[in-house]
């Protein structure tokens, strides 16, 4: 997801308190077996605050992958190993994310799945790169993430440029939008996505009649929306997350703005439907991957997820699950959990995951990236 872009140590019940502790002090949910070596896999997500539902979802995906890896009773570096997850709360904050990254390095993690948001992942990636620690994200969508020249950085989903182009094309060609208003939340994810959408919409023949911004903590959008109302847009695009998009559509309805509402993967969640209520009906959004029902392993994974966590998948759990699986598969091929030994194997990945085939290009981006589009109907996101 991005934000120009998203376990076994933190339980769902006690996760908030535990995840605020340094990585090395977080309580263990699963103990290493006697005589085995411990291999630590880190994951960093917002586990508190308005994006905690995203973070817990991503966190849970890694938990499942590690549980399954431990059931295999693997041997690496000539020793039986037990995988443990070092889970941290980066609060979707770039400054906190760099502190978390340093704690992860100090805890001697073998690899990192995360961070959830682009704004957190990009500054943190430098710290992991300097330490030579493999980093795979299942949610970061900012193109910049894999354009920094780091040899350790990979992603499993499409980027924002691809999302912005797909959304703009649909808005203009299918919805007939000619006058478009654009709002972003000033995050790396939101602003970059909005820029890509606005550029693509104008190239497709629409006019951006108003460009506004807010923050990723705001709840009152009346002033911004009032300035937009006078421009009579056909469609309002929001680059940001569901925590703001939900209240925004309610306030659009209150002001009598009839424009269609569109967001990207940050809006495509059950939480947006809950927060927006009736005002969210008919909204459009994208997913930086194939439609859930078309993911080859989604059905079985969804059942396992719900049984384990008594919750529905929000968005990125299948991708963080596959990210952890890719890390562990690379370790198995290398016969080692030492980052310097197994990192070269990640570039060679040819893995059939829950989310589909996983292969990386020379930058670390997923090959054959897919963007899917949805509309909210009767409180459910339906593929278009």
Short mmCIF file of C-alpha atoms in Angstrom, two decimals:
data_model
loop_
_atom_site.label_atom_id
_atom_site.label_comp_id
_atom_site.label_asym_id
_atom_site.label_seq_id
_atom_site.Cartn_x
_atom_site.Cartn_y
_atom_site.Cartn_z
CA UNK A 1 0.00 0.00 0.00
CA UNK A 2 1.91 2.14 0.29
CA UNK A 3 1.93 5.33 1.21
CA UNK A 4 4.29 6.29 -1.52
CA UNK A 5 4.00 2.65 -0.09
CA UNK A 6 2.25 -2.08 4.89
CA UNK A 7 4.44 -12.14 14.94
CA UNK A 8 4.81 -14.73 16.73
CA UNK A 9 6.22 -12.32 19.29
CA UNK A 10 3.17 -10.10 19.48
CA UNK A 11 -0.15 -11.77 20.12
CA UNK A 12 -3.40 -10.23 18.98
CA UNK A 13 -4.56 -9.98 22.56
CA UNK A 14 -1.45 -8.46 24.06
CA UNK A 15 0.09 -7.13 20.87
CA UNK A 16 -0.14 -3.39 21.46
CA UNK A 17 1.74 -3.45 24.73
CA UNK A 18 4.29 -5.99 23.58
CA UNK A 19 5.00 -4.39 20.23
CA UNK A 20 5.89 -1.06 21.83
CA UNK A 21 8.88 -2.74 23.45
CA UNK A 22 12.25 -2.93 21.74
CA UNK A 23 12.59 -5.96 19.50
CA UNK A 24 15.02 -7.71 21.80
CA UNK A 25 12.61 -7.38 24.76
CA UNK A 26 9.35 -8.45 23.11
CA UNK A 27 7.81 -11.57 24.71
CA UNK A 28 7.99 -14.80 22.76
CA UNK A 29 4.81 -16.54 21.68
CA UNK A 30 6.63 -19.70 20.68
CA UNK A 31 9.74 -21.08 22.34
CA UNK A 32 12.68 -22.49 20.44
CA UNK A 33 12.99 -26.24 20.67
CA UNK A 34 15.81 -27.61 22.76
CA UNK A 35 19.12 -27.67 20.91
CA UNK A 36 17.90 -25.68 17.93
CA UNK A 37 19.30 -22.42 16.61
CA UNK A 38 17.00 -19.41 16.55
CA UNK A 39 16.44 -17.58 13.24
CA UNK A 40 14.75 -14.20 13.71
CA UNK A 41 12.50 -12.76 11.02
CA UNK A 42 11.48 -9.17 11.58
CA UNK A 43 8.26 -7.47 10.60
CA UNK A 44 7.41 -3.81 11.16
CA UNK A 45 3.95 -2.31 10.78
CA UNK A 46 1.68 0.27 12.41
CA UNK A 47 0.23 -1.72 15.30
CA UNK A 48 -1.27 1.29 17.04
CA UNK A 49 -3.12 4.31 15.71
CA UNK A 50 -5.55 4.72 12.80
CA UNK A 51 -3.74 2.20 10.55
CA UNK A 52 -3.43 -0.57 13.15
CA UNK A 53 -5.96 -2.76 11.32
CA UNK A 54 -3.62 -2.74 8.32
CA UNK A 55 -0.61 -3.46 10.50
CA UNK A 56 -2.16 -6.36 12.40
CA UNK A 57 -3.27 -7.86 9.09
CA UNK A 58 0.26 -7.73 7.67
CA UNK A 59 1.70 -8.96 10.97
CA UNK A 60 -0.63 -11.96 10.93
CA UNK A 61 0.46 -12.98 7.45
CA UNK A 62 4.02 -13.38 8.67
CA UNK A 63 2.84 -15.29 11.73
CA UNK A 64 1.18 -17.92 9.60
CA UNK A 65 4.22 -18.36 7.36
CA UNK A 66 6.53 -18.80 10.34
CA UNK A 67 4.22 -21.27 12.05
CA UNK A 68 4.26 -23.40 8.92
CA UNK A 69 8.03 -23.12 8.55
CA UNK A 70 8.55 -24.34 12.11
CA UNK A 71 6.33 -27.34 11.39
CA UNK A 72 8.85 -28.35 8.69
CA UNK A 73 11.63 -28.72 11.30
CA UNK A 74 14.28 -27.31 8.99
CA UNK A 75 18.03 -27.56 9.29
CA UNK A 76 20.19 -24.58 8.29
CA UNK A 77 23.91 -24.02 8.71
CA UNK A 78 24.13 -27.62 9.88
CA UNK A 79 21.75 -27.12 12.81
CA UNK A 80 18.01 -27.58 13.39
CA UNK A 81 16.36 -24.16 13.50
CA UNK A 82 13.34 -22.54 15.09
CA UNK A 83 12.03 -19.38 13.44
CA UNK A 84 10.92 -16.52 15.66
CA UNK A 85 9.27 -13.30 14.59
CA UNK A 86 10.48 -9.99 15.91
CA UNK A 87 7.45 -7.72 15.60
CA UNK A 88 7.63 -3.96 16.02
CA UNK A 89 5.23 -1.02 15.84
CA UNK A 90 6.59 1.66 13.49
CA UNK A 91 3.38 3.73 13.80
CA UNK A 92 3.60 4.42 10.05
CA UNK A 93 6.00 7.20 11.05
CA UNK A 94 9.27 7.64 9.12
CA UNK A 95 11.25 8.68 12.22
CA UNK A 96 9.94 5.83 14.33
CA UNK A 97 10.57 3.44 11.43
CA UNK A 98 14.28 4.23 11.36
CA UNK A 99 14.49 3.62 15.12
CA UNK A 100 12.68 0.32 14.65
CA UNK A 101 15.02 -0.64 11.82
CA UNK A 102 18.07 -0.04 13.98
CA UNK A 103 16.59 -2.16 16.76
CA UNK A 104 15.94 -4.90 14.23
CA UNK A 105 19.58 -4.79 13.12
CA UNK A 106 20.75 -4.84 16.75
CA UNK A 107 18.49 -7.86 17.39
CA UNK A 108 20.34 -9.62 14.54
CA UNK A 109 17.30 -10.47 12.47
CA UNK A 110 18.00 -12.61 9.41
CA UNK A 111 15.48 -10.75 7.21
CA UNK A 112 12.66 -8.23 7.36
CA UNK A 113 9.12 -8.36 5.98
CA UNK A 114 7.89 -4.77 5.77
CA UNK A 115 7.56 -2.01 6.47
CA UNK A 116 3.87 -1.58 5.68
CA UNK A 117 3.84 1.98 4.36
CA UNK A 118 6.08 3.62 1.81
CA UNK A 119 6.81 6.57 4.07
CA UNK A 120 8.17 4.23 6.73
CA UNK A 121 9.80 1.65 4.47
CA UNK A 122 11.91 3.99 2.35
CA UNK A 123 13.95 5.61 5.16
CA UNK A 124 14.19 2.28 7.00
CA UNK A 125 15.49 0.52 3.89
CA UNK A 126 18.80 2.36 4.06
CA UNK A 127 19.50 0.94 7.50
CA UNK A 128 18.76 -2.61 6.40
CA UNK A 129 20.83 -2.11 3.25
CA UNK A 130 23.82 -0.88 5.25
CA UNK A 131 23.52 -3.99 7.44
CA UNK A 132 23.11 -6.31 4.44
CA UNK A 133 19.74 -7.60 5.67
CA UNK A 134 17.23 -8.79 3.03
CA UNK A 135 14.03 -6.71 2.95
CA UNK A 136 10.83 -7.82 1.23
CA UNK A 137 7.62 -5.77 1.38
CA UNK A 138 4.17 -7.04 0.61
CA UNK A 139 2.58 -3.61 0.67
CA UNK A 140 4.92 -0.76 -0.31
CA UNK A 141 3.81 0.78 -3.59
CA UNK A 142 5.99 3.87 -4.00
CA UNK A 143 8.17 3.42 -7.11
CA UNK A 144 11.03 4.99 -5.16
CA UNK A 145 11.29 1.97 -2.87
CA UNK A 146 13.09 -0.14 -5.47
CA UNK A 147 14.77 2.74 -7.30
CA UNK A 148 17.35 3.53 -4.63
CA UNK A 149 19.95 1.11 -5.94
CA UNK A 150 19.94 -1.16 -2.90
CA UNK A 151 20.73 -4.82 -3.54
CA UNK A 152 18.59 -6.15 -0.68
CA UNK A 153 15.18 -4.58 -1.39
CA UNK A 154 12.22 -6.39 -2.98
CA UNK A 155 8.46 -6.01 -3.30
CA UNK A 156 5.61 -8.40 -4.13
CA UNK A 157 2.99 -6.00 -5.51
CA UNK A 158 2.43 -3.39 -8.22
CA UNK A 159 3.61 0.18 -7.66
CA UNK A 160 1.71 3.46 -7.54
CA UNK A 161 2.51 4.51 -11.04
CA UNK A 162 0.78 1.38 -12.29
CA UNK A 163 -2.17 1.95 -9.96
CA UNK A 164 -2.55 5.60 -10.88
CA UNK A 165 -2.56 4.84 -14.58
CA UNK A 166 -5.14 2.05 -14.24
CA UNK A 167 -7.45 4.16 -12.06
CA UNK A 168 -7.23 7.21 -14.32
CA UNK A 169 -7.93 5.17 -17.42
CA UNK A 170 -11.02 3.65 -15.82
CA UNK A 171 -12.22 7.02 -14.51
CA UNK A 172 -12.01 8.66 -17.94
CA UNK A 173 -12.78 5.81 -20.33
CA UNK A 174 -15.38 3.88 -18.32
CA UNK A 175 -16.90 6.45 -15.99
CA UNK A 176 -16.70 9.34 -18.44
CA UNK A 177 -15.09 11.70 -15.94
CA UNK A 178 -14.14 15.01 -17.54
CA UNK A 179 -13.70 17.23 -14.48
CA UNK A 180 -11.61 15.67 -11.72
CA UNK A 181 -10.71 16.91 -8.24
CA UNK A 182 -7.72 15.42 -6.43
CA UNK A 183 -6.88 15.35 -2.71
CA UNK A 184 -3.86 13.73 -1.08
CA UNK A 185 -2.69 13.24 2.50
CA UNK A 186 0.86 14.59 1.95
CA UNK A 187 2.46 11.23 2.72
CA UNK A 188 4.95 9.59 0.38
CA UNK A 189 2.23 7.18 -0.62
CA UNK A 190 -0.70 9.54 -0.92
CA UNK A 191 0.99 12.42 -2.68
CA UNK A 192 2.88 10.23 -5.12
CA UNK A 193 -0.23 8.28 -5.99
CA UNK A 194 -2.27 11.44 -6.46
CA UNK A 195 0.44 12.89 -8.71
CA UNK A 196 0.42 9.78 -10.88
CA UNK A 197 -3.37 9.72 -11.06
CA UNK A 198 -3.64 13.42 -11.93
CA UNK A 199 -1.01 13.17 -14.65
CA UNK A 200 -2.58 10.07 -16.15
CA UNK A 201 -6.09 11.53 -15.99
CA UNK A 202 -5.03 14.63 -17.91
CA UNK A 203 -3.21 12.50 -20.48
CA UNK A 204 -6.44 10.54 -20.92
CA UNK A 205 -8.37 13.75 -21.62
CA UNK A 206 -9.79 14.82 -18.25
CA UNK A 207 -9.18 18.18 -16.58
CA UNK A 208 -7.97 18.40 -12.99
CA UNK A 209 -10.16 21.27 -11.80
CA UNK A 210 -8.94 21.33 -8.20
CA UNK A 211 -5.91 19.93 -6.34
CA UNK A 212 -6.07 19.98 -2.53
CA UNK A 213 -4.33 18.27 0.35
CA UNK A 214 -4.94 17.22 3.94
CA UNK A 215 -3.02 15.04 6.44
CA UNK A 216 -3.09 11.39 7.40
CA UNK A 217 -4.45 12.29 10.84
CA UNK A 218 -7.23 14.69 9.80
CA UNK A 219 -10.93 14.04 10.43
CA UNK A 220 -12.51 17.31 9.25
CA UNK A 221 -12.48 17.87 5.49
CA UNK A 222 -15.32 20.38 5.20
CA UNK A 223 -13.15 23.33 4.17
CA UNK A 224 -11.29 21.36 1.50
CA UNK A 225 -14.49 19.81 0.18
CA UNK A 226 -16.30 23.14 0.13
CA UNK A 227 -13.57 24.58 -2.10
CA UNK A 228 -13.97 21.59 -4.41
CA UNK A 229 -17.77 21.69 -4.54
CA UNK A 230 -17.81 24.92 -6.49
CA UNK A 231 -15.79 23.30 -9.30
CA UNK A 232 -18.53 20.69 -9.84
CA UNK A 233 -16.21 17.73 -10.46
CA UNK A 234 -17.45 14.48 -11.95
CA UNK A 235 -15.05 12.50 -9.80
CA UNK A 236 -13.01 13.07 -6.64
CA UNK A 237 -9.81 11.07 -6.27
CA UNK A 238 -8.21 10.66 -2.85
CA UNK A 239 -4.60 9.60 -2.40
CA UNK A 240 -4.51 8.27 1.14
CA UNK A 241 -5.86 5.69 3.55
CA UNK A 242 -9.26 4.44 4.65
CA UNK A 243 -9.12 6.19 8.04
CA UNK A 244 -9.54 9.54 6.25
CA UNK A 245 -11.46 8.33 3.20
CA UNK A 246 -14.38 7.03 5.28
CA UNK A 247 -15.16 10.34 7.01
CA UNK A 248 -14.43 12.18 3.75
CA UNK A 249 -17.22 10.46 1.81
CA UNK A 250 -19.64 11.15 4.66
CA UNK A 251 -18.76 14.84 4.53
CA UNK A 252 -19.08 14.85 0.74
CA UNK A 253 -22.65 13.60 1.13
CA UNK A 254 -23.38 16.21 3.79
CA UNK A 255 -22.25 18.96 1.41
CA UNK A 256 -24.25 17.52 -1.47
CA UNK A 257 -21.21 16.71 -3.62
CA UNK A 258 -22.42 14.26 -6.25
CA UNK A 259 -19.00 13.35 -7.66
CA UNK A 260 -17.98 9.71 -7.78
CA UNK A 261 -15.36 8.84 -5.16
CA UNK A 262 -12.20 6.94 -6.05
CA UNK A 263 -9.15 5.81 -4.10
CA UNK A 264 -6.44 3.19 -4.43
CA UNK A 265 -5.35 0.23 -2.31
CA UNK A 266 -5.36 2.39 0.82
CA UNK A 267 -9.14 2.68 0.49
CA UNK A 268 -9.90 -0.86 -0.64
CA UNK A 269 -10.68 -2.33 2.80
CA UNK A 270 -13.67 -3.44 4.90
CA UNK A 271 -12.75 -0.60 7.27
CA UNK A 272 -13.54 2.03 4.63
CA UNK A 273 -16.98 0.51 4.11
CA UNK A 274 -17.53 0.56 7.87
CA UNK A 275 -16.34 4.15 8.34
CA UNK A 276 -18.11 5.53 5.26
CA UNK A 277 -21.41 3.73 5.79
CA UNK A 278 -24.08 4.43 3.20
CA UNK A 279 -22.04 7.35 1.86
CA UNK A 280 -19.31 4.95 0.75
CA UNK A 281 -21.62 2.95 -1.51
CA UNK A 282 -20.57 3.06 -5.17
CA UNK A 283 -17.00 4.15 -4.42
CA UNK A 284 -14.15 2.87 -6.58
CA UNK A 285 -10.71 1.63 -5.56
CA UNK A 286 -7.82 -0.47 -6.79
CA UNK A 287 -5.71 -3.30 -5.46
CA UNK A 288 -2.01 -3.59 -6.22
CA UNK A 289 -2.43 -7.22 -7.17
CA UNK A 290 -4.81 -9.63 -8.83
CA UNK A 291 -8.43 -9.85 -7.58
CA UNK A 292 -8.59 -11.90 -4.39
CA UNK A 293 -10.85 -14.52 -5.94
CA UNK A 294 -8.27 -15.04 -8.69
CA UNK A 295 -5.27 -15.49 -6.41
CA UNK A 296 -4.38 -19.17 -6.76
CA UNK A 297 -4.15 -19.91 -3.05
CA UNK A 298 -6.48 -17.31 -1.61
CA UNK A 299 -9.40 -19.57 -0.70
CA UNK A 300 -7.37 -21.97 1.41
CA UNK A 301 -5.28 -19.14 2.88
CA UNK A 302 -8.37 -17.15 3.84
CA UNK A 303 -9.79 -20.13 5.71
CA UNK A 304 -6.53 -20.67 7.60
CA UNK A 305 -6.31 -16.99 8.41
CA UNK A 306 -9.84 -16.75 9.76
CA UNK A 307 -9.47 -19.90 11.81
CA UNK A 308 -6.22 -18.68 13.34
CA UNK A 309 -7.10 -15.04 14.00
CA UNK A 310 -10.94 -14.96 14.04
CA UNK A 311 -10.82 -12.05 11.61
CA UNK A 312 -11.22 -11.35 7.91
CA UNK A 313 -8.24 -10.37 5.79
CA UNK A 314 -7.95 -6.60 5.38
CA UNK A 315 -5.56 -6.43 2.44
CA UNK A 316 -1.92 -7.44 2.68
CA UNK A 317 -1.77 -10.61 4.79
CA UNK A 318 -1.48 -12.87 1.70
CA UNK A 319 1.44 -10.77 0.44
CA UNK A 320 3.33 -10.65 3.74
CA UNK A 321 2.74 -14.40 4.06
CA UNK A 322 4.34 -14.94 0.66
CA UNK A 323 7.13 -12.49 1.49
CA UNK A 324 8.08 -14.51 4.57
CA UNK A 325 7.83 -17.72 2.55
CA UNK A 326 10.19 -16.27 -0.08
CA UNK A 327 12.75 -15.36 2.60
CA UNK A 328 12.61 -18.84 4.10
CA UNK A 329 12.74 -20.55 0.70
CA UNK A 330 15.90 -18.59 -0.13
CA UNK A 331 17.44 -19.72 3.16
CA UNK A 332 16.58 -23.34 2.34
CA UNK A 333 18.22 -23.12 -1.09
CA UNK A 334 21.33 -21.54 0.44
CA UNK A 335 21.33 -23.95 3.37
CA UNK A 336 21.88 -20.94 5.59
CA UNK A 337 20.08 -18.17 7.44
CA UNK A 338 23.09 -15.87 7.26
CA UNK A 339 21.99 -12.82 5.22
CA UNK A 340 25.20 -12.67 3.18
CA UNK A 341 24.79 -16.31 2.16
CA UNK A 342 21.10 -16.42 1.30
CA UNK A 343 20.53 -12.89 -0.06
CA UNK A 344 21.77 -13.85 -3.58
CA UNK A 345 19.14 -16.60 -3.68
CA UNK A 346 16.26 -14.09 -3.37
CA UNK A 347 17.06 -12.63 -6.79
CA UNK A 348 16.70 -16.14 -8.22
CA UNK A 349 13.24 -16.63 -6.70
CA UNK A 350 10.80 -18.63 -8.79
CA UNK A 351 8.06 -19.31 -6.26
CA UNK A 352 4.40 -20.19 -6.58
CA UNK A 353 2.74 -18.39 -3.72
CA UNK A 354 -0.73 -17.71 -2.41
CA UNK A 355 -0.68 -14.48 -4.42
CA UNK A 356 0.58 -16.12 -7.61
CA UNK A 357 3.99 -16.60 -9.22
CA UNK A 358 6.80 -14.65 -7.58
CA UNK A 359 9.78 -13.61 -9.69
CA UNK A 360 11.74 -10.39 -9.36
CA UNK A 361 13.25 -8.09 -11.96
CA UNK A 362 16.67 -6.51 -11.67
CA UNK A 363 15.38 -3.72 -9.42
CA UNK A 364 13.60 -6.07 -7.04
CA UNK A 365 10.10 -5.39 -8.36
CA UNK A 366 7.67 -8.24 -8.89
CA UNK A 367 7.48 -9.35 -12.50
CA UNK A 368 4.09 -9.32 -14.23
CA UNK A 369 2.60 -6.88 -11.72
CA UNK A 370 -1.19 -6.73 -11.73
CA UNK A 371 -3.63 -3.97 -10.77
CA UNK A 372 -7.28 -4.83 -10.17
CA UNK A 373 -10.24 -2.46 -9.82
CA UNK A 374 -13.24 -2.67 -7.50
CA UNK A 375 -16.51 -0.96 -6.66
CA UNK A 376 -18.19 -0.98 -3.25
CA UNK A 377 -21.64 -2.53 -3.49
CA UNK A 378 -23.79 -3.31 -0.45
CA UNK A 379 -20.77 -2.90 1.77
CA UNK A 380 -18.55 -5.32 -0.19
CA UNK A 381 -15.77 -4.63 -2.65
CA UNK A 382 -16.74 -6.25 -5.95
CA UNK A 383 -14.23 -6.72 -8.78
CA UNK A 384 -14.84 -4.80 -12.00
#
